Amino acid sequence: MPKKVDHQERRTLIADALMRVAADQGLEAVSLRHVAAEAGVSAGMVQHYFRTKDEMMAFAMAVVRERGQIRVTEALARLGENPAPRLLLRTMIAALLPLDDRTRDDGRVALAFLAYTAVRPASATGLRADTMQLTSFIASVLPTGDAAEAAGLLALMEGLGLYLLGGQYTAEQALDALDAQLDLLFGSSAAA
Amino acid sequence: MPKKVDHQERRTLIADALMRVAADQGLEAVSLRHVAAEAGVSAGMVQHYFRTKDEMMAFAMAVVRERGQIRVTEALARLGENPAPRLLLRTMIAALLPLDDRTRDDGRVALAFLAYTAVRPASATGLRADTMQLTSFIASVLPTGDAAEAAGLLALMEGLGLYLLGGQYTAEQALDALDAQLDLLFGSSAAA
């Protein structure tokens, strides 16, 4: 009896190869040919699961977003019930920053995706929804509830991520900048 | 008498083509072949001026940085002598944000360069020096003189740039977030 192909397993194999190529060699290396070579399958097989580069990039970004959400959920769970708003925000943002090797790989994929979508605005629709949702949540936790302050904190997080990936800031400098910002937003006396 | 080749002129012609390709089609399109086609010259001619993709990317980023510096210098000159620190910072940061078509093109080139250097850290040395210089300058202008607050403001600027390019924030939202941040840093009563 011929072995039944496990489509989910094969898709995951190809997806993992795609993520390694994107993180190691950057955006330009993400092609049917490179991903196939990394996964050890044919280009035709890759094309069966991802028809275009757009689909591959969108999938890689979806994986990065999902991993980020899982990291945030796990980090918040460790805080127990009803954490202070400042600690909640610090924990959430630190979980999203590229502070170790694994999150740096994810960060490089996200950066490649952003550079890719900057010249193809239609492909960034999901990102815009994410940003709006995060901004509303942050505003709901800030003492002032101010939307512009929330938008600024989210932008600061993105900028810290960029500087961590580029090596302009160390992990310590990035966390110091985050704490200084939380001091400004919550008042330094309420330091968590 | 044969016409003498104007090397500076030809280099500028090729550089302009390179910038158009990078801004319109993104990082992957920056190749000897694409740039040659855009400039209307041979690939060999492009290679005479830029031997590798690394050289092309570094040159494009240098052009973007220089244009940014010129915009800042011009914007600050319009403020006259001894502007208030808050107004100085707002003017400098607004001049660096991708708020119109031309600066958006530059921003897309910068983003492509960042994604490119994220997997080739050695090529980002110039960026790190820039960041340190800007952080020191910002700290010297802030009421507290605090390095972490300065690092945060610079990160916020980068994040706003990223969200402007991705369409997550409108120009108005980005400037509101910047003003809210300056309120936090300078006190809202001292609004410029």
CSV table of C-alpha atoms in Angstrom, one decimal:
chain,number,residue,atom,x,y,z
A,1,MET,CA,0.0,0.0,0.0
A,2,PRO,CA,1.6,3.4,-1.0
A,3,LYS,CA,2.3,5.6,1.9
A,4,LYS,CA,-0.2,8.4,2.2
A,5,VAL,CA,1.5,11.8,1.9
A,6,ASP,CA,1.1,13.9,5.1
A,7,HIS,CA,0.5,17.3,3.6
A,8,GLN,CA,0.6,19.1,6.9
A,9,GLU,CA,4.0,17.6,7.7
A,10,ARG,CA,5.4,18.4,4.3
A,11,ARG,CA,4.1,22.0,4.4
A,12,THR,CA,5.8,22.4,7.9
A,13,LEU,CA,9.1,21.0,6.5
A,14,ILE,CA,9.0,23.5,3.6
A,15,ALA,CA,7.9,26.3,5.9
A,16,ASP,CA,10.8,25.7,8.3
A,17,ALA,CA,13.3,25.7,5.4
A,18,LEU,CA,11.7,29.0,4.3
A,19,MET,CA,12.2,30.6,7.7
A,20,ARG,CA,15.8,29.4,7.9
A,21,VAL,CA,16.6,30.9,4.5
A,22,ALA,CA,14.9,34.2,5.3
A,23,ALA,CA,16.6,34.5,8.7
A,24,ASP,CA,20.1,33.4,7.5
A,25,GLN,CA,20.4,35.0,4.1
A,26,GLY,CA,17.8,37.6,4.0
A,27,LEU,CA,14.9,38.6,1.7
A,28,GLU,CA,16.7,38.1,-1.7
A,29,ALA,CA,17.4,34.5,-1.0
A,30,VAL,CA,13.7,33.6,-0.5
A,31,SER,CA,13.0,32.0,-3.9
A,32,LEU,CA,11.4,28.7,-4.8
A,33,ARG,CA,14.8,27.4,-5.8
A,34,HIS,CA,16.6,28.4,-2.5
A,35,VAL,CA,13.8,27.2,-0.3
A,36,ALA,CA,13.6,23.9,-2.2
A,37,ALA,CA,17.4,23.3,-1.8
A,38,GLU,CA,17.2,24.1,1.9
A,39,ALA,CA,14.3,21.7,2.4
A,40,GLY,CA,15.8,19.0,0.3
A,41,VAL,CA,12.8,18.8,-2.0
A,42,SER,CA,12.1,19.9,-5.6
A,43,ALA,CA,11.2,23.4,-6.7
A,44,GLY,CA,8.0,21.9,-8.0
A,45,MET,CA,7.1,20.6,-4.6
A,46,VAL,CA,7.7,24.0,-3.0
A,47,GLN,CA,5.5,25.5,-5.6
A,48,HIS,CA,2.7,23.0,-4.8
A,49,TYR,CA,2.5,24.6,-1.3
A,50,PHE,CA,3.5,28.2,-2.0
A,51,ARG,CA,2.7,29.4,-5.5
A,52,THR,CA,4.4,32.7,-5.4
A,53,LYS,CA,7.1,34.6,-3.5
A,54,ASP,CA,4.2,36.8,-2.1
A,55,GLU,CA,2.7,33.7,-0.6
A,56,MET,CA,6.0,32.6,0.9
A,57,MET,CA,6.7,36.0,2.4
A,58,ALA,CA,3.1,36.3,3.9
A,59,PHE,CA,3.4,32.8,5.4
A,60,ALA,CA,6.8,33.6,7.0
A,61,MET,CA,5.4,36.8,8.5
A,62,ALA,CA,2.4,34.9,9.8
A,63,VAL,CA,4.7,32.4,11.5
A,64,VAL,CA,6.7,35.3,13.1
A,65,ARG,CA,3.5,37.0,14.3
A,66,GLU,CA,2.1,33.8,15.8
A,67,ARG,CA,5.4,33.1,17.6
A,68,GLY,CA,5.4,36.6,19.0
A,69,GLN,CA,1.8,36.2,20.3
A,70,ILE,CA,2.8,32.9,21.9
A,71,ARG,CA,5.8,34.5,23.6
A,72,VAL,CA,3.6,37.4,24.9
A,73,THR,CA,0.9,35.0,26.2
A,74,GLU,CA,3.5,32.8,28.0
A,75,ALA,CA,5.3,35.8,29.5
A,76,LEU,CA,2.0,37.4,30.7
A,77,ALA,CA,0.9,34.0,32.2
A,78,ARG,CA,4.0,34.0,34.4
A,79,LEU,CA,2.9,37.3,35.9
A,80,GLY,CA,-0.1,35.8,37.5
A,81,GLU,CA,-3.4,37.5,37.9
A,82,ASN,CA,-3.9,41.3,37.7
A,83,PRO,CA,-0.4,42.5,37.1
A,84,ALA,CA,0.3,46.2,37.5
A,85,PRO,CA,-0.3,48.0,34.1
A,86,ARG,CA,3.3,49.1,33.9
A,87,LEU,CA,4.7,45.6,34.5
A,88,LEU,CA,2.1,44.2,32.0
A,89,LEU,CA,3.3,46.6,29.2
A,90,ARG,CA,7.0,46.0,30.0
A,91,THR,CA,6.6,42.3,29.9
A,92,MET,CA,4.6,42.4,26.7
A,93,ILE,CA,7.1,44.6,24.9
A,94,ALA,CA,10.2,42.8,26.2
A,95,ALA,CA,8.6,39.5,24.9
A,96,LEU,CA,8.3,41.1,21.4
A,97,LEU,CA,11.8,42.6,21.2
A,98,PRO,CA,14.6,40.6,19.5
A,99,LEU,CA,16.7,40.1,22.6
A,100,ASP,CA,18.0,36.6,22.0
A,101,ASP,CA,19.1,34.5,19.0
A,102,ARG,CA,15.7,33.0,18.3
A,103,THR,CA,13.8,36.2,18.5
A,104,ARG,CA,16.6,37.9,16.4
A,105,ASP,CA,15.9,35.3,13.6
A,106,ASP,CA,12.2,36.2,13.8
A,107,GLY,CA,13.1,39.9,13.8
A,108,ARG,CA,15.1,39.5,10.6
A,109,VAL,CA,12.2,37.8,8.9
A,110,ALA,CA,9.9,40.6,10.0
A,111,LEU,CA,12.3,43.2,8.8
A,112,ALA,CA,12.7,41.5,5.4
A,113,PHE,CA,8.9,41.3,5.2
A,114,LEU,CA,8.5,45.0,6.0
A,115,ALA,CA,11.1,46.0,3.3
A,116,TYR,CA,9.2,43.7,0.9
A,117,THR,CA,5.8,45.2,1.7
A,118,ALA,CA,7.1,48.8,1.6
A,119,VAL,CA,7.1,48.6,-2.2
A,120,ARG,CA,3.9,46.4,-2.2
A,121,PRO,CA,1.5,48.2,0.2
A,122,ALA,CA,-1.4,45.8,-0.5
A,123,SER,CA,0.4,43.0,1.2
A,124,ALA,CA,0.7,44.9,4.5
A,125,THR,CA,-3.1,44.9,5.4
A,126,GLY,CA,-2.7,42.4,8.2
A,127,LEU,CA,0.1,44.4,9.8
A,128,ARG,CA,-2.1,47.5,9.9
A,129,ALA,CA,-4.9,45.6,11.7
A,130,ASP,CA,-2.3,44.3,14.2
A,131,THR,CA,-1.0,47.8,14.8
A,132,MET,CA,-4.4,49.2,15.4
A,133,GLN,CA,-5.3,46.4,17.8
A,134,LEU,CA,-2.0,46.8,19.8
A,135,THR,CA,-2.4,50.6,20.0
A,136,SER,CA,-5.9,50.4,21.4
A,137,PHE,CA,-4.8,47.8,24.0
A,138,ILE,CA,-1.8,49.9,25.1
A,139,ALA,CA,-4.0,53.0,25.3
A,140,SER,CA,-6.4,51.1,27.6
A,141,VAL,CA,-3.6,50.3,30.0
A,142,LEU,CA,-1.9,53.8,30.1
A,143,PRO,CA,-2.8,56.1,33.0
A,144,THR,CA,-3.8,58.8,30.5
A,145,GLY,CA,-5.5,56.5,28.0
A,146,ASP,CA,-4.0,58.7,25.4
A,147,ALA,CA,-3.9,57.3,21.8
A,148,ALA,CA,-0.9,59.4,20.7
A,149,GLU,CA,1.1,58.2,23.7
A,150,ALA,CA,0.1,54.6,22.9
A,151,ALA,CA,1.1,55.1,19.3
A,152,GLY,CA,4.5,56.5,20.4
A,153,LEU,CA,5.2,53.6,22.8
A,154,LEU,CA,4.5,51.1,20.0
A,155,ALA,CA,6.8,53.1,17.6
A,156,LEU,CA,9.5,53.1,20.3
A,157,MET,CA,9.2,49.3,20.5
A,158,GLU,CA,9.6,49.0,16.7
A,159,GLY,CA,12.6,51.3,16.7
A,160,LEU,CA,14.3,49.4,19.5
A,161,GLY,CA,13.7,46.2,17.6
A,162,LEU,CA,15.3,47.8,14.5
A,163,TYR,CA,18.3,49.0,16.5
A,164,LEU,CA,18.8,45.7,18.2
A,165,LEU,CA,18.8,43.9,14.9
A,166,GLY,CA,21.3,46.5,13.4
A,167,GLY,CA,23.5,46.3,16.5
A,168,GLN,CA,23.1,50.0,17.2
A,169,TYR,CA,21.7,49.2,20.7
A,170,THR,CA,22.7,46.4,23.1
A,171,ALA,CA,20.0,44.5,24.9
A,172,GLU,CA,20.8,46.5,28.0
A,173,GLN,CA,20.5,49.9,26.2
A,174,ALA,CA,17.2,48.9,24.7
A,175,LEU,CA,15.7,47.8,28.0
A,176,ASP,CA,17.0,51.0,29.6
A,177,ALA,CA,15.3,53.1,26.9
A,178,LEU,CA,12.1,51.1,27.5
A,179,ASP,CA,12.2,51.6,31.3
A,180,ALA,CA,12.9,55.3,30.8
A,181,GLN,CA,9.8,55.5,28.6
A,182,LEU,CA,7.7,53.7,31.1
A,183,ASP,CA,9.0,56.2,33.8
A,184,LEU,CA,7.8,59.0,31.6
A,185,LEU,CA,4.4,57.4,31.0
A,186,PHE,CA,3.7,56.1,34.5
A,187,GLY,CA,5.8,58.5,36.6
A,188,SER,CA,9.2,57.3,37.8
A,189,SER,CA,7.9,56.8,41.4
A,190,ALA,CA,5.6,54.0,40.3
A,191,ALA,CA,8.6,52.0,38.9
A,192,ALA,CA,7.6,48.3,38.5
B,1,MET,CA,38.8,65.1,-30.9
B,2,PRO,CA,37.0,62.3,-28.9
B,3,LYS,CA,34.7,63.6,-26.2
B,4,LYS,CA,36.3,63.2,-22.7
B,5,VAL,CA,34.1,60.9,-20.5
B,6,ASP,CA,32.8,62.8,-17.5
B,7,HIS,CA,33.2,60.2,-14.8
B,8,GLN,CA,31.4,62.1,-12.1
B,9,GLU,CA,28.4,62.7,-14.4
B,10,ARG,CA,28.2,59.0,-15.4
B,11,ARG,CA,28.5,57.9,-11.8
B,12,THR,CA,25.6,60.2,-10.9
B,13,LEU,CA,23.5,58.9,-13.8
B,14,ILE,CA,24.0,55.3,-12.6
B,15,ALA,CA,23.5,56.3,-8.9
B,16,ASP,CA,20.2,58.0,-9.8
B,17,ALA,CA,19.1,54.8,-11.6
B,18,LEU,CA,20.1,52.7,-8.6
B,19,MET,CA,18.1,54.9,-6.3
B,20,ARG,CA,15.0,54.7,-8.6
B,21,VAL,CA,15.2,50.9,-8.8
B,22,ALA,CA,15.6,50.6,-5.0
B,23,ALA,CA,12.7,52.9,-4.2
B,24,ASP,CA,10.3,51.5,-6.8
B,25,GLN,CA,11.0,47.8,-6.8
B,26,GLY,CA,12.8,47.2,-3.6
B,27,LEU,CA,15.9,45.5,-2.5
B,28,GLU,CA,15.7,42.4,-4.7
B,29,ALA,CA,15.7,44.4,-7.9
B,30,VAL,CA,19.0,46.1,-7.1
B,31,SER,CA,21.3,44.1,-9.4
B,32,LEU,CA,23.9,45.1,-12.0
B,33,ARG,CA,21.5,44.1,-14.7
B,34,HIS,CA,18.4,46.0,-13.4
B,35,VAL,CA,20.4,49.1,-12.6
B,36,ALA,CA,22.0,49.0,-16.0
B,37,ALA,CA,18.6,48.7,-17.8
B,38,GLU,CA,17.2,51.6,-15.7
B,39,ALA,CA,20.2,53.8,-16.5
B,40,GLY,CA,20.3,52.8,-20.2
B,41,VAL,CA,23.9,51.6,-20.0
B,42,SER,CA,25.6,48.2,-20.1
B,43,ALA,CA,26.0,46.0,-17.1
B,44,GLY,CA,29.8,46.3,-17.6
B,45,MET,CA,29.5,50.0,-17.3
B,46,VAL,CA,27.6,49.8,-14.0
B,47,GLN,CA,30.3,47.3,-12.7
B,48,HIS,CA,33.0,49.8,-13.6
B,49,TYR,CA,31.5,52.2,-10.9
B,50,PHE,CA,30.0,49.7,-8.5
B,51,ARG,CA,31.8,46.4,-8.4
B,52,THR,CA,29.4,44.5,-6.1
B,53,LYS,CA,25.9,44.7,-4.7
B,54,ASP,CA,27.4,45.6,-1.3
B,55,GLU,CA,28.9,48.7,-2.9
B,56,MET,CA,25.7,49.7,-4.6
B,57,MET,CA,23.7,49.3,-1.3
B,58,ALA,CA,26.2,51.2,0.7
B,59,PHE,CA,26.3,54.0,-1.9
B,60,ALA,CA,22.4,54.2,-2.0
B,61,MET,CA,22.3,54.4,1.8
B,62,ALA,CA,25.1,57.1,1.9
B,63,VAL,CA,22.9,59.2,-0.6
B,64,VAL,CA,19.9,58.8,1.7
B,65,ARG,CA,21.9,59.8,4.8
B,66,GLU,CA,23.3,62.8,3.0
B,67,ARG,CA,19.9,64.0,1.8
B,68,GLY,CA,18.6,63.6,5.4
B,69,GLN,CA,21.4,65.7,6.7
B,70,ILE,CA,20.7,68.4,4.1
B,71,ARG,CA,16.9,68.4,5.0
B,72,VAL,CA,17.8,68.8,8.7
B,73,THR,CA,20.3,71.6,8.1
B,74,GLU,CA,17.8,73.5,5.9
B,75,ALA,CA,14.9,73.0,8.3
B,76,LEU,CA,17.0,74.2,11.3
B,77,ALA,CA,18.3,77.2,9.3
B,78,ARG,CA,14.7,78.3,8.9
B,79,LEU,CA,14.2,78.4,12.7
B,80,GLY,CA,16.7,81.3,13.0
B,81,GLU,CA,19.1,81.6,15.9
B,82,ASN,CA,18.8,79.9,19.3
B,83,PRO,CA,15.5,78.0,18.8
B,84,ALA,CA,14.0,76.4,21.9
B,85,PRO,CA,15.3,72.9,22.5
B,86,ARG,CA,11.9,71.3,22.0
B,87,LEU,CA,11.3,73.1,18.7
B,88,LEU,CA,14.8,72.1,17.6
B,89,LEU,CA,14.2,68.4,18.2
B,90,ARG,CA,10.7,68.5,16.7
B,91,THR,CA,12.0,70.2,13.5
B,92,MET,CA,15.0,67.8,13.2
B,93,ILE,CA,12.9,64.7,13.7
B,94,ALA,CA,10.1,65.8,11.4
B,95,ALA,CA,12.7,66.5,8.7
B,96,LEU,CA,13.9,62.9,9.0
B,97,LEU,CA,10.5,61.3,8.9
B,98,PRO,CA,9.1,60.0,5.5
B,99,LEU,CA,6.2,62.4,5.4
B,100,ASP,CA,6.1,63.1,1.6
B,101,ASP,CA,6.7,61.2,-1.6
B,102,ARG,CA,10.4,62.1,-1.9
B,103,THR,CA,11.3,61.3,1.7
B,104,ARG,CA,9.2,58.1,1.4
B,105,ASP,CA,11.4,57.0,-1.5
B,106,ASP,CA,14.4,57.6,0.6
B,107,GLY,CA,12.8,55.8,3.5
B,108,ARG,CA,12.2,52.7,1.4
B,109,VAL,CA,15.9,52.7,0.3
B,110,ALA,CA,16.9,53.0,4.0
B,111,LEU,CA,14.6,50.1,5.0
B,112,ALA,CA,15.9,47.9,2.2
B,113,PHE,CA,19.4,48.7,3.4
B,114,LEU,CA,18.5,47.8,7.0
B,115,ALA,CA,17.0,44.5,5.9
B,116,TYR,CA,20.1,43.9,3.8
B,117,THR,CA,22.6,44.7,6.7
B,118,ALA,CA,20.5,42.7,9.3
B,119,VAL,CA,22.0,39.5,7.7
B,120,ARG,CA,25.4,41.2,7.0
B,121,PRO,CA,26.2,43.1,10.3
B,122,ALA,CA,29.7,44.3,9.1
B,123,SER,CA,28.1,46.6,6.5
B,124,ALA,CA,26.2,48.6,9.2
B,125,THR,CA,29.2,50.2,10.9
B,126,GLY,CA,28.4,53.6,9.5
B,127,LEU,CA,24.8,53.4,10.9
B,128,ARG,CA,26.1,52.6,14.4
B,129,ALA,CA,28.3,55.7,14.4
B,130,ASP,CA,25.4,57.8,13.2
B,131,THR,CA,23.1,56.5,15.9
B,132,MET,CA,25.7,57.2,18.7
B,133,GLN,CA,26.2,60.8,17.4
B,134,LEU,CA,22.5,61.5,17.2
B,135,THR,CA,21.8,60.0,20.7
B,136,SER,CA,24.5,62.2,22.2
B,137,PHE,CA,23.1,65.2,20.5
B,138,ILE,CA,19.5,64.6,21.6
B,139,ALA,CA,20.6,63.9,25.2
B,140,SER,CA,22.5,67.3,25.2
B,141,VAL,CA,19.2,69.0,24.3
B,142,LEU,CA,16.8,67.2,26.7
B,143,PRO,CA,16.0,68.8,30.0
B,144,THR,CA,17.2,65.8,31.9
B,145,GLY,CA,20.2,65.1,29.6
B,146,ASP,CA,19.3,61.4,30.1
B,147,ALA,CA,20.9,59.0,27.6
B,148,ALA,CA,18.1,56.4,27.9
B,149,GLU,CA,15.5,59.0,27.2
B,150,ALA,CA,17.5,60.1,24.1
B,151,ALA,CA,17.9,56.5,22.9
B,152,GLY,CA,14.1,56.1,23.3
B,153,LEU,CA,13.3,59.3,21.3
B,154,LEU,CA,15.5,58.1,18.5
B,155,ALA,CA,13.9,54.7,18.5
B,156,LEU,CA,10.5,56.3,18.5
B,157,MET,CA,11.5,58.3,15.4
B,158,GLU,CA,12.7,55.1,13.6
B,159,GLY,CA,9.5,53.3,14.5
B,160,LEU,CA,7.3,56.2,13.3
B,161,GLY,CA,9.3,56.1,10.0
B,162,LEU,CA,8.6,52.3,9.7
B,163,TYR,CA,4.9,52.8,10.4
B,164,LEU,CA,4.7,55.7,7.9
B,165,LEU,CA,6.3,53.6,5.2
B,166,GLY,CA,4.0,50.6,6.0
B,167,GLY,CA,0.9,52.7,6.1
B,168,GLN,CA,0.1,51.8,9.7
B,169,TYR,CA,0.2,55.5,10.8
B,170,THR,CA,-0.8,58.6,8.8
B,171,ALA,CA,1.4,61.6,8.8
B,172,GLU,CA,-1.0,63.2,11.3
B,173,GLN,CA,-0.9,60.2,13.7
B,174,ALA,CA,2.9,60.1,13.5
B,175,LEU,CA,3.3,63.8,14.3
B,176,ASP,CA,0.7,63.5,17.1
B,177,ALA,CA,2.8,60.7,18.6
B,178,LEU,CA,5.9,62.8,18.3
B,179,ASP,CA,4.3,65.8,20.0
B,180,ALA,CA,2.9,63.6,22.8
B,181,GLN,CA,6.5,62.3,23.3
B,182,LEU,CA,7.9,65.8,23.4
B,183,ASP,CA,5.1,66.7,25.9
B,184,LEU,CA,6.4,63.8,28.1
B,185,LEU,CA,10.0,64.9,27.8
B,186,PHE,CA,9.6,68.6,28.1
B,187,GLY,CA,6.4,68.9,30.0
B,188,SER,CA,3.1,69.7,28.2
B,189,SER,CA,3.0,73.3,29.5
B,190,ALA,CA,6.2,74.1,27.5
B,191,ALA,CA,4.6,73.1,24.2
B,192,ALA,CA,6.4,74.7,21.3
